[in-house]
PDB file of C-alpha atoms in Angstrom:
ATOM      1  CA  MET A 803      -4.046 -10.361 -20.227  1.00 74.00           C
ATOM      2  CA  GLU A 804      -7.589 -11.868 -18.887  1.00 81.00           C
ATOM      3  CA  LYS A 805      -5.423 -15.968 -18.337  1.00 87.00           C
ATOM      4  CA  PHE A 806      -2.923 -13.649 -16.796  1.00 95.00           C
ATOM      5  CA  GLU A 807      -4.697 -12.144 -14.358  1.00 95.00           C
ATOM      6  CA  ILE A 808      -6.518 -15.712 -13.505  1.00 96.00           C
ATOM      7  CA  LEU A 809      -3.127 -16.804 -12.227  1.00 95.00           C
ATOM      8  CA  PHE A 810      -2.085 -13.370 -10.218  1.00 97.00           C
ATOM      9  CA  GLU A 811      -5.497 -12.958  -8.145  1.00 96.00           C
ATOM     10  CA  ASP A 812      -5.414 -17.251  -7.562  1.00 96.00           C
ATOM     11  CA  TYR A 813      -1.790 -17.417  -6.658  1.00 96.00           C
ATOM     12  CA  MET A 814      -2.143 -13.865  -4.299  1.00 96.00           C
ATOM     13  CA  LYS A 815      -4.899 -15.799  -2.407  1.00 95.00           C
ATOM     14  CA  HIS A 816      -2.639 -18.405  -1.652  1.00 92.00           C
ATOM     15  CA  VAL A 817       0.105 -15.939  -0.197  1.00 93.00           C
ATOM     16  CA  CYS A 818      -2.773 -13.380   1.713  1.00 92.00           C
ATOM     17  CA  ASP A 819      -4.510 -16.811   3.013  1.00 90.00           C
ATOM     18  CA  GLU A 820      -0.809 -17.824   4.725  1.00 86.00           C
ATOM     19  CA  ASN A 821      -0.468 -14.461   6.412  1.00 84.00           C
ATOM     20  CA  PRO A 822      -2.382 -12.806   9.161  1.00 81.00           C
ATOM     21  CA  ASP A 823      -2.463  -9.431   8.472  1.00 87.00           C
ATOM     22  CA  PRO A 824      -5.822  -8.010   7.468  1.00 88.00           C
ATOM     23  CA  SER A 825      -4.924  -5.038   5.680  1.00 89.00           C
ATOM     24  CA  HIS A 826      -2.701  -6.858   3.163  1.00 90.00           C
ATOM     25  CA  ASP A 827      -5.426  -9.457   2.338  1.00 94.00           C
ATOM     26  CA  ILE A 828      -6.765  -9.920  -1.133  1.00 96.00           C
ATOM     27  CA  LEU A 829      -9.131  -7.451  -1.663  1.00 96.00           C
ATOM     28  CA  HIS A 830      -6.444  -4.765  -1.075  1.00 96.00           C
ATOM     29  CA  VAL A 831      -4.669  -6.663  -4.103  1.00 97.00           C
ATOM     30  CA  LYS A 832      -7.802  -5.837  -5.605  1.00 97.00           C
ATOM     31  CA  ARG A 833      -8.805  -2.673  -4.554  1.00 98.00           C
ATOM     32  CA  VAL A 834      -4.663  -1.649  -5.794  1.00 98.00           C
ATOM     33  CA  VAL A 835      -5.361  -3.709  -9.378  1.00 98.00           C
ATOM     34  CA  GLY A 836      -8.638  -1.352  -9.922  1.00 98.00           C
ATOM     35  CA  LEU A 837      -6.830   1.625  -8.491  1.00 98.00           C
ATOM     36  CA  ALA A 838      -3.719   0.895 -11.038  1.00 98.00           C
ATOM     37  CA  LYS A 839      -5.565   0.033 -13.869  1.00 98.00           C
ATOM     38  CA  LYS A 840      -8.072   3.565 -13.360  1.00 98.00           C
ATOM     39  CA  LEU A 841      -5.037   5.433 -13.036  1.00 98.00           C
ATOM     40  CA  GLY A 842      -2.331   3.645 -15.597  1.00 98.00           C
ATOM     41  CA  VAL A 843      -5.856   4.435 -18.580  1.00 98.00           C
ATOM     42  CA  ALA A 844      -5.613   7.548 -16.600  1.00 97.00           C
ATOM     43  CA  GLU A 845      -1.870   8.208 -17.146  1.00 97.00           C
ATOM     44  CA  LYS A 846      -1.556   6.495 -20.532  1.00 97.00           C
ATOM     45  CA  ALA A 847       1.053   4.240 -19.065  1.00 98.00           C
ATOM     46  CA  ASN A 848       1.472   0.588 -20.614  1.00 98.00           C
ATOM     47  CA  LEU A 849      -0.853  -1.964 -18.683  1.00 98.00           C
ATOM     48  CA  ASN A 850       1.161  -4.831 -19.170  1.00 98.00           C
ATOM     49  CA  ILE A 851       3.532  -3.188 -17.226  1.00 98.00           C
ATOM     50  CA  VAL A 852       1.071  -2.024 -14.531  1.00 98.00           C
ATOM     51  CA  ILE A 853      -1.125  -5.011 -14.406  1.00 98.00           C
ATOM     52  CA  PRO A 854       0.866  -8.365 -12.879  1.00 98.00           C
ATOM     53  CA  ALA A 855       2.966  -5.252 -10.638  1.00 98.00           C
ATOM     54  CA  ALA A 856       0.107  -4.525  -9.497  1.00 98.00           C
ATOM     55  CA  TYR A 857      -0.801  -8.092  -8.461  1.00 98.00           C
ATOM     56  CA  LEU A 858       2.599  -9.072  -6.724  1.00 97.00           C
ATOM     57  CA  HIS A 859       3.538  -6.295  -5.481  1.00 96.00           C
ATOM     58  CA  ASP A 860       3.280  -8.323  -2.008  1.00 93.00           C
ATOM     59  CA  CYS A 861       4.089 -11.271  -3.025  1.00 94.00           C
ATOM     60  CA  VAL A 862       6.254 -12.116  -1.353  1.00 92.00           C
ATOM     61  CA  TYR A 863       5.200 -11.010   3.189  1.00 84.00           C
ATOM     62  CA  ILE A 864       7.037  -9.744   5.395  1.00 79.00           C
ATOM     63  CA  SER A 865       5.597  -8.289   8.336  1.00 72.00           C
ATOM     64  CA  LYS A 866       5.567  -4.739   9.120  1.00 68.00           C
ATOM     65  CA  THR A 867       8.121  -5.955  11.851  1.00 68.00           C
ATOM     66  CA  ASP A 868      10.273  -7.925  10.193  1.00 65.00           C
ATOM     67  CA  ALA A 869      13.891  -6.727  10.368  1.00 63.00           C
ATOM     68  CA  ARG A 870      13.604  -7.171   6.341  1.00 72.00           C
ATOM     69  CA  ARG A 871      10.434  -4.320   6.383  1.00 67.00           C
ATOM     70  CA  SER A 872      13.061  -2.238   4.357  1.00 68.00           C
ATOM     71  CA  LYS A 873      13.574  -4.830   1.952  1.00 82.00           C
ATOM     72  CA  ALA A 874      10.427  -6.272   1.066  1.00 85.00           C
ATOM     73  CA  SER A 875       9.610  -4.741  -2.138  1.00 89.00           C
ATOM     74  CA  THR A 876      12.697  -5.649  -3.160  1.00 91.00           C
ATOM     75  CA  ILE A 877      12.341  -9.609  -2.138  1.00 93.00           C
ATOM     76  CA  SER A 878       8.720  -9.323  -4.155  1.00 94.00           C
ATOM     77  CA  ALA A 879      10.124  -8.138  -6.565  1.00 96.00           C
ATOM     78  CA  ASP A 880      12.387 -10.675  -8.055  1.00 96.00           C
ATOM     79  CA  ARG A 881      10.584 -13.311  -6.051  1.00 96.00           C
ATOM     80  CA  ALA A 882       7.642 -12.091  -8.804  1.00 97.00           C
ATOM     81  CA  ILE A 883      10.110 -11.939 -11.810  1.00 98.00           C
ATOM     82  CA  SER A 884      10.653 -15.610 -10.733  1.00 97.00           C
ATOM     83  CA  LEU A 885       6.761 -16.811 -11.564  1.00 97.00           C
ATOM     84  CA  LEU A 886       6.362 -14.594 -14.416  1.00 97.00           C
ATOM     85  CA  LYS A 887       9.261 -16.163 -16.016  1.00 97.00           C
ATOM     86  CA  GLU A 888       7.302 -19.824 -14.490  1.00 96.00           C
ATOM     87  CA  TRP A 889       4.076 -18.761 -16.344  1.00 96.00           C
ATOM     88  CA  GLY A 890       5.705 -17.085 -19.840  1.00 96.00           C
ATOM     89  CA  TYR A 891       4.280 -13.750 -19.398  1.00 97.00           C
ATOM     90  CA  PRO A 892       6.323 -11.922 -22.094  1.00 97.00           C
ATOM     91  CA  GLU A 893       9.827 -11.700 -20.960  1.00 97.00           C
ATOM     92  CA  GLU A 894      10.519  -8.034 -22.387  1.00 98.00           C
ATOM     93  CA  PHE A 895       8.154  -6.373 -19.226  1.00 98.00           C
ATOM     94  CA  HIS A 896      10.374  -8.190 -17.029  1.00 98.00           C
ATOM     95  CA  SER A 897      12.974  -5.459 -15.649  1.00 97.00           C
ATOM     96  CA  ALA A 898       9.726  -3.191 -15.578  1.00 97.00           C
ATOM     97  CA  ILE A 899       7.584  -5.073 -13.796  1.00 98.00           C
ATOM     98  CA  HIS A 900      10.836  -5.561 -11.574  1.00 97.00           C
ATOM     99  CA  HIS A 901      10.929  -1.982 -11.281  1.00 96.00           C
ATOM    100  CA  SER A 902       7.229  -1.370 -10.700  1.00 97.00           C
ATOM    101  CA  ILE A 903       7.517  -2.837  -7.673  1.00 97.00           C
ATOM    102  CA  SER A 904      10.628  -2.422  -6.046  1.00 94.00           C
ATOM    103  CA  ALA A 905       9.915   1.465  -6.112  1.00 93.00           C
ATOM    104  CA  HIS A 906       6.573   1.354  -4.237  1.00 91.00           C
ATOM    105  CA  SER A 907       7.038   0.660  -1.031  1.00 84.00           C
ATOM    106  CA  PHE A 908       7.082   3.836   1.596  1.00 73.00           C
ATOM    107  CA  SER A 909       9.572   2.641   3.080  1.00 74.00           C
ATOM    108  CA  ALA A 910      12.207   1.020   0.419  1.00 67.00           C
ATOM    109  CA  LYS A 911      12.663   4.645  -0.383  1.00 77.00           C
ATOM    110  CA  ILE A 912      13.690   3.434  -4.041  1.00 83.00           C
ATOM    111  CA  PRO A 913      13.449   6.150  -7.142  1.00 88.00           C
ATOM    112  CA  VAL A 914      10.498   5.529  -9.351  1.00 93.00           C
ATOM    113  CA  GLU A 915      11.010   5.655 -12.337  1.00 92.00           C
ATOM    114  CA  SER A 916       8.644   4.913 -14.944  1.00 96.00           C
ATOM    115  CA  ILE A 917       5.406   6.077 -15.552  1.00 97.00           C
ATOM    116  CA  GLU A 918       4.418   2.259 -14.287  1.00 98.00           C
ATOM    117  CA  ALA A 919       6.310   2.519 -11.048  1.00 97.00           C
ATOM    118  CA  LYS A 920       4.856   6.364 -10.526  1.00 97.00           C
ATOM    119  CA  VAL A 921       1.359   4.131 -10.468  1.00 98.00           C
ATOM    120  CA  VAL A 922       2.060   1.607  -9.168  1.00 97.00           C
ATOM    121  CA  GLN A 923       3.296   3.212  -6.342  1.00 97.00           C
ATOM    122  CA  ASP A 924       0.448   5.376  -6.361  1.00 97.00           C
ATOM    123  CA  ALA A 925      -1.860   3.120  -6.324  1.00 98.00           C
ATOM    124  CA  ASP A 926      -0.859   1.231  -3.615  1.00 96.00           C
ATOM    125  CA  ARG A 927       0.223   4.589  -1.176  1.00 97.00           C
ATOM    126  CA  LEU A 928      -4.099   6.031  -2.294  1.00 98.00           C
ATOM    127  CA  ASP A 929      -5.226   1.992  -0.787  1.00 98.00           C
ATOM    128  CA  ALA A 930      -3.286   3.897   2.889  1.00 97.00           C
ATOM    129  CA  MET A 931      -5.936   6.716   2.655  1.00 98.00           C
ATOM    130  CA  GLY A 932      -9.545   8.011   3.350  1.00 98.00           C
ATOM    131  CA  ALA A 933     -11.375   5.676   4.560  1.00 98.00           C
ATOM    132  CA  ILE A 934      -9.907   1.848   4.065  1.00 97.00           C
ATOM    133  CA  GLY A 935      -6.693   3.570   4.889  1.00 97.00           C
ATOM    134  CA  ILE A 936      -7.954   3.998   8.209  1.00 98.00           C
ATOM    135  CA  PHE A 937     -10.122   0.482   8.641  1.00 96.00           C
ATOM    136  CA  ARG A 938      -6.408  -0.731   7.498  1.00 96.00           C
ATOM    137  CA  CYS A 939      -4.517   1.123   9.370  1.00 96.00           C
ATOM    138  CA  PHE A 940      -6.807   0.066  12.603  1.00 96.00           C
ATOM    139  CA  ALA A 941      -6.449  -3.569  11.464  1.00 94.00           C
ATOM    140  CA  LEU A 942      -3.073  -3.190  11.595  1.00 91.00           C
ATOM    141  CA  GLY A 943      -3.147  -2.118  14.712  1.00 93.00           C
ATOM    142  CA  GLY A 944      -4.891  -4.467  16.380  1.00 91.00           C
ATOM    143  CA  LEU A 945      -2.580  -7.098  15.220  1.00 88.00           C
ATOM    144  CA  SER A 946       0.199  -5.706  16.841  1.00 89.00           C
ATOM    145  CA  ARG A 947      -2.233  -5.534  20.461  1.00 92.00           C
ATOM    146  CA  ARG A 948      -1.333  -1.606  20.191  1.00 94.00           C
ATOM    147  CA  PRO A 949      -3.415   0.974  21.782  1.00 96.00           C
ATOM    148  CA  PHE A 950      -5.356   2.899  19.734  1.00 97.00           C
ATOM    149  CA  TYR A 951      -4.414   6.743  21.116  1.00 96.00           C
ATOM    150  CA  TYR A 952      -1.916   7.900  23.346  1.00 94.00           C
ATOM    151  CA  PHE A 953      -4.080   8.983  26.639  1.00 93.00           C
ATOM    152  CA  ASP A 954      -2.812  12.209  27.677  1.00 93.00           C
ATOM    153  CA  ASP A 955      -1.676  14.313  23.835  1.00 95.00           C
ATOM    154  CA  PRO A 956      -3.792  11.710  21.539  1.00 95.00           C
ATOM    155  CA  PHE A 957      -3.074  14.522  19.022  1.00 96.00           C
ATOM    156  CA  CYS A 958       0.864  14.557  19.234  1.00 95.00           C
ATOM    157  CA  LYS A 959       0.180  18.021  20.040  1.00 95.00           C
ATOM    158  CA  GLU A 960       2.622  18.181  22.820  1.00 94.00           C
ATOM    159  CA  ARG A 961       4.827  15.404  21.503  1.00 95.00           C
ATOM    160  CA  LYS A 962       6.352  13.790  18.857  1.00 96.00           C
ATOM    161  CA  PRO A 963       4.541  11.136  17.654  1.00 96.00           C
ATOM    162  CA  ASP A 964       5.417   7.501  17.917  1.00 94.00           C
ATOM    163  CA  ASP A 965       3.429   4.365  16.190  1.00 93.00           C
ATOM    164  CA  GLN A 966       5.055   1.812  17.675  1.00 91.00           C
ATOM    165  CA  THR A 967       3.195   2.640  20.809  1.00 93.00           C
ATOM    166  CA  ASN A 968      -0.226   3.248  19.771  1.00 95.00           C
ATOM    167  CA  THR A 969      -2.076   2.844  16.532  1.00 97.00           C
ATOM    168  CA  LEU A 970      -3.175   7.134  16.315  1.00 98.00           C
ATOM    169  CA  ASP A 971       0.404   8.393  15.657  1.00 97.00           C
ATOM    170  CA  HIS A 972       0.380   6.254  12.671  1.00 97.00           C
ATOM    171  CA  PHE A 973      -1.935   9.171  10.922  1.00 97.00           C
ATOM    172  CA  TYR A 974       1.313  11.612  11.809  1.00 97.00           C
ATOM    173  CA  ILE A 975       3.977   9.696  10.404  1.00 95.00           C
ATOM    174  CA  LYS A 976       2.989   8.937   7.044  1.00 95.00           C
ATOM    175  CA  LEU A 977      -0.799   8.625   6.409  1.00 97.00           C
ATOM    176  CA  LEU A 978      -1.157  12.441   6.268  1.00 97.00           C
ATOM    177  CA  GLN A 979       1.725  12.402   4.598  1.00 95.00           C
ATOM    178  CA  LEU A 980       1.039  10.400   1.615  1.00 96.00           C
ATOM    179  CA  HIS A 981      -0.923  13.063  -0.337  1.00 96.00           C
ATOM    180  CA  SER A 982       1.712  14.999  -0.836  1.00 96.00           C
ATOM    181  CA  LYS A 983       3.938  12.039  -2.285  1.00 95.00           C
ATOM    182  CA  LEU A 984       1.741  10.774  -5.295  1.00 97.00           C
ATOM    183  CA  ASN A 985       3.414  11.143  -8.252  1.00 96.00           C
ATOM    184  CA  THR A 986       0.942  11.508 -10.951  1.00 97.00           C
ATOM    185  CA  ASP A 987      -2.547  13.910 -11.184  1.00 96.00           C
ATOM    186  CA  ALA A 988      -5.169  11.182 -11.456  1.00 95.00           C
ATOM    187  CA  ALA A 989      -3.533  10.055  -8.060  1.00 98.00           C
ATOM    188  CA  LYS A 990      -3.936  13.419  -6.784  1.00 98.00           C
ATOM    189  CA  LEU A 991      -7.462  14.376  -6.995  1.00 97.00           C
ATOM    190  CA  GLU A 992      -8.475  11.475  -5.621  1.00 97.00           C
ATOM    191  CA  GLY A 993      -5.454  11.804  -2.780  1.00 98.00           C
ATOM    192  CA  GLU A 994      -7.480  15.317  -2.089  1.00 98.00           C
ATOM    193  CA  LYS A 995     -10.277  13.194  -1.813  1.00 98.00           C
ATOM    194  CA  ARG A 996      -8.793  10.904   0.967  1.00 98.00           C
ATOM    195  CA  LEU A 997      -7.104  13.214   2.486  1.00 98.00           C
ATOM    196  CA  LYS A 998     -10.297  14.937   3.226  1.00 98.00           C
ATOM    197  CA  THR A 999     -11.596  11.364   4.551  1.00 98.00           C
ATOM    198  CA  MET A1000      -8.497  11.006   7.355  1.00 98.00           C
ATOM    199  CA  ASN A1001      -8.621  14.903   8.247  1.00 98.00           C
ATOM    200  CA  ASN A1002     -12.471  14.852   9.010  1.00 98.00           C
ATOM    201  CA  PHE A1003     -12.453  11.344  11.356  1.00 98.00           C
ATOM    202  CA  LEU A1004      -9.378  12.928  13.360  1.00 98.00           C
ATOM    203  CA  ASN A1005     -11.784  16.175  13.932  1.00 98.00           C
ATOM    204  CA  ASP A1006     -14.622  13.565  15.096  1.00 98.00           C
ATOM    205  CA  LEU A1007     -12.624  11.480  17.076  1.00 97.00           C
ATOM    206  CA  GLN A1008     -11.041  14.905  18.799  1.00 96.00           C
ATOM    207  CA  ALA A1009     -15.060  16.266  19.676  1.00 97.00           C
ATOM    208  CA  GLU A1010     -16.038  12.653  21.302  1.00 97.00           C
ATOM    209  CA  LEU A1011     -12.808  12.833  23.059  1.00 95.00           C
ATOM    210  CA  SER A1012     -12.948  16.107  24.602  1.00 89.00           C
TER     211      SER A1012
END
């Protein structure tokens, strides 16, 4: 596996160097791989499937504003299999890797059908939570040139959240919901800690803005 991991990481460094989104850089990839390995061991998943899927889960960069966004994970899955064939990765794992990548995306809404797919999805979702999730959320908001928050009602107490108009609303549309959508016991334990971090941040922010 070590020789393949070198190929996976080198390829993803190239992909990440070509995209402008700091929330989907090579550090994100490496964090997801690290989480996926940890969760995979805890859940007794097949790491021959988990590791390549985690590395290549975003091997085709598609912007959050691209019309193809809901199909982005399937596009990456197709590309990943082409790469694995080129690199001579054992074909017996290809189908399971394709599913694990296709199903990882929040917007794709593809049901996860294997423990490996659950692990990869959980690893990616955990990286959207906690302190690093806050970093990533506001990095993408800055890239999209959105205001930090809606001045008259920052915490959506009297309005429906809309993360296309400001960054903070993304917490209420997605980030605070991720813990309830985690699949594995190991991820849920970590997710509880990261959810608390995000709620503490929102409480501190509310105190500062009041």
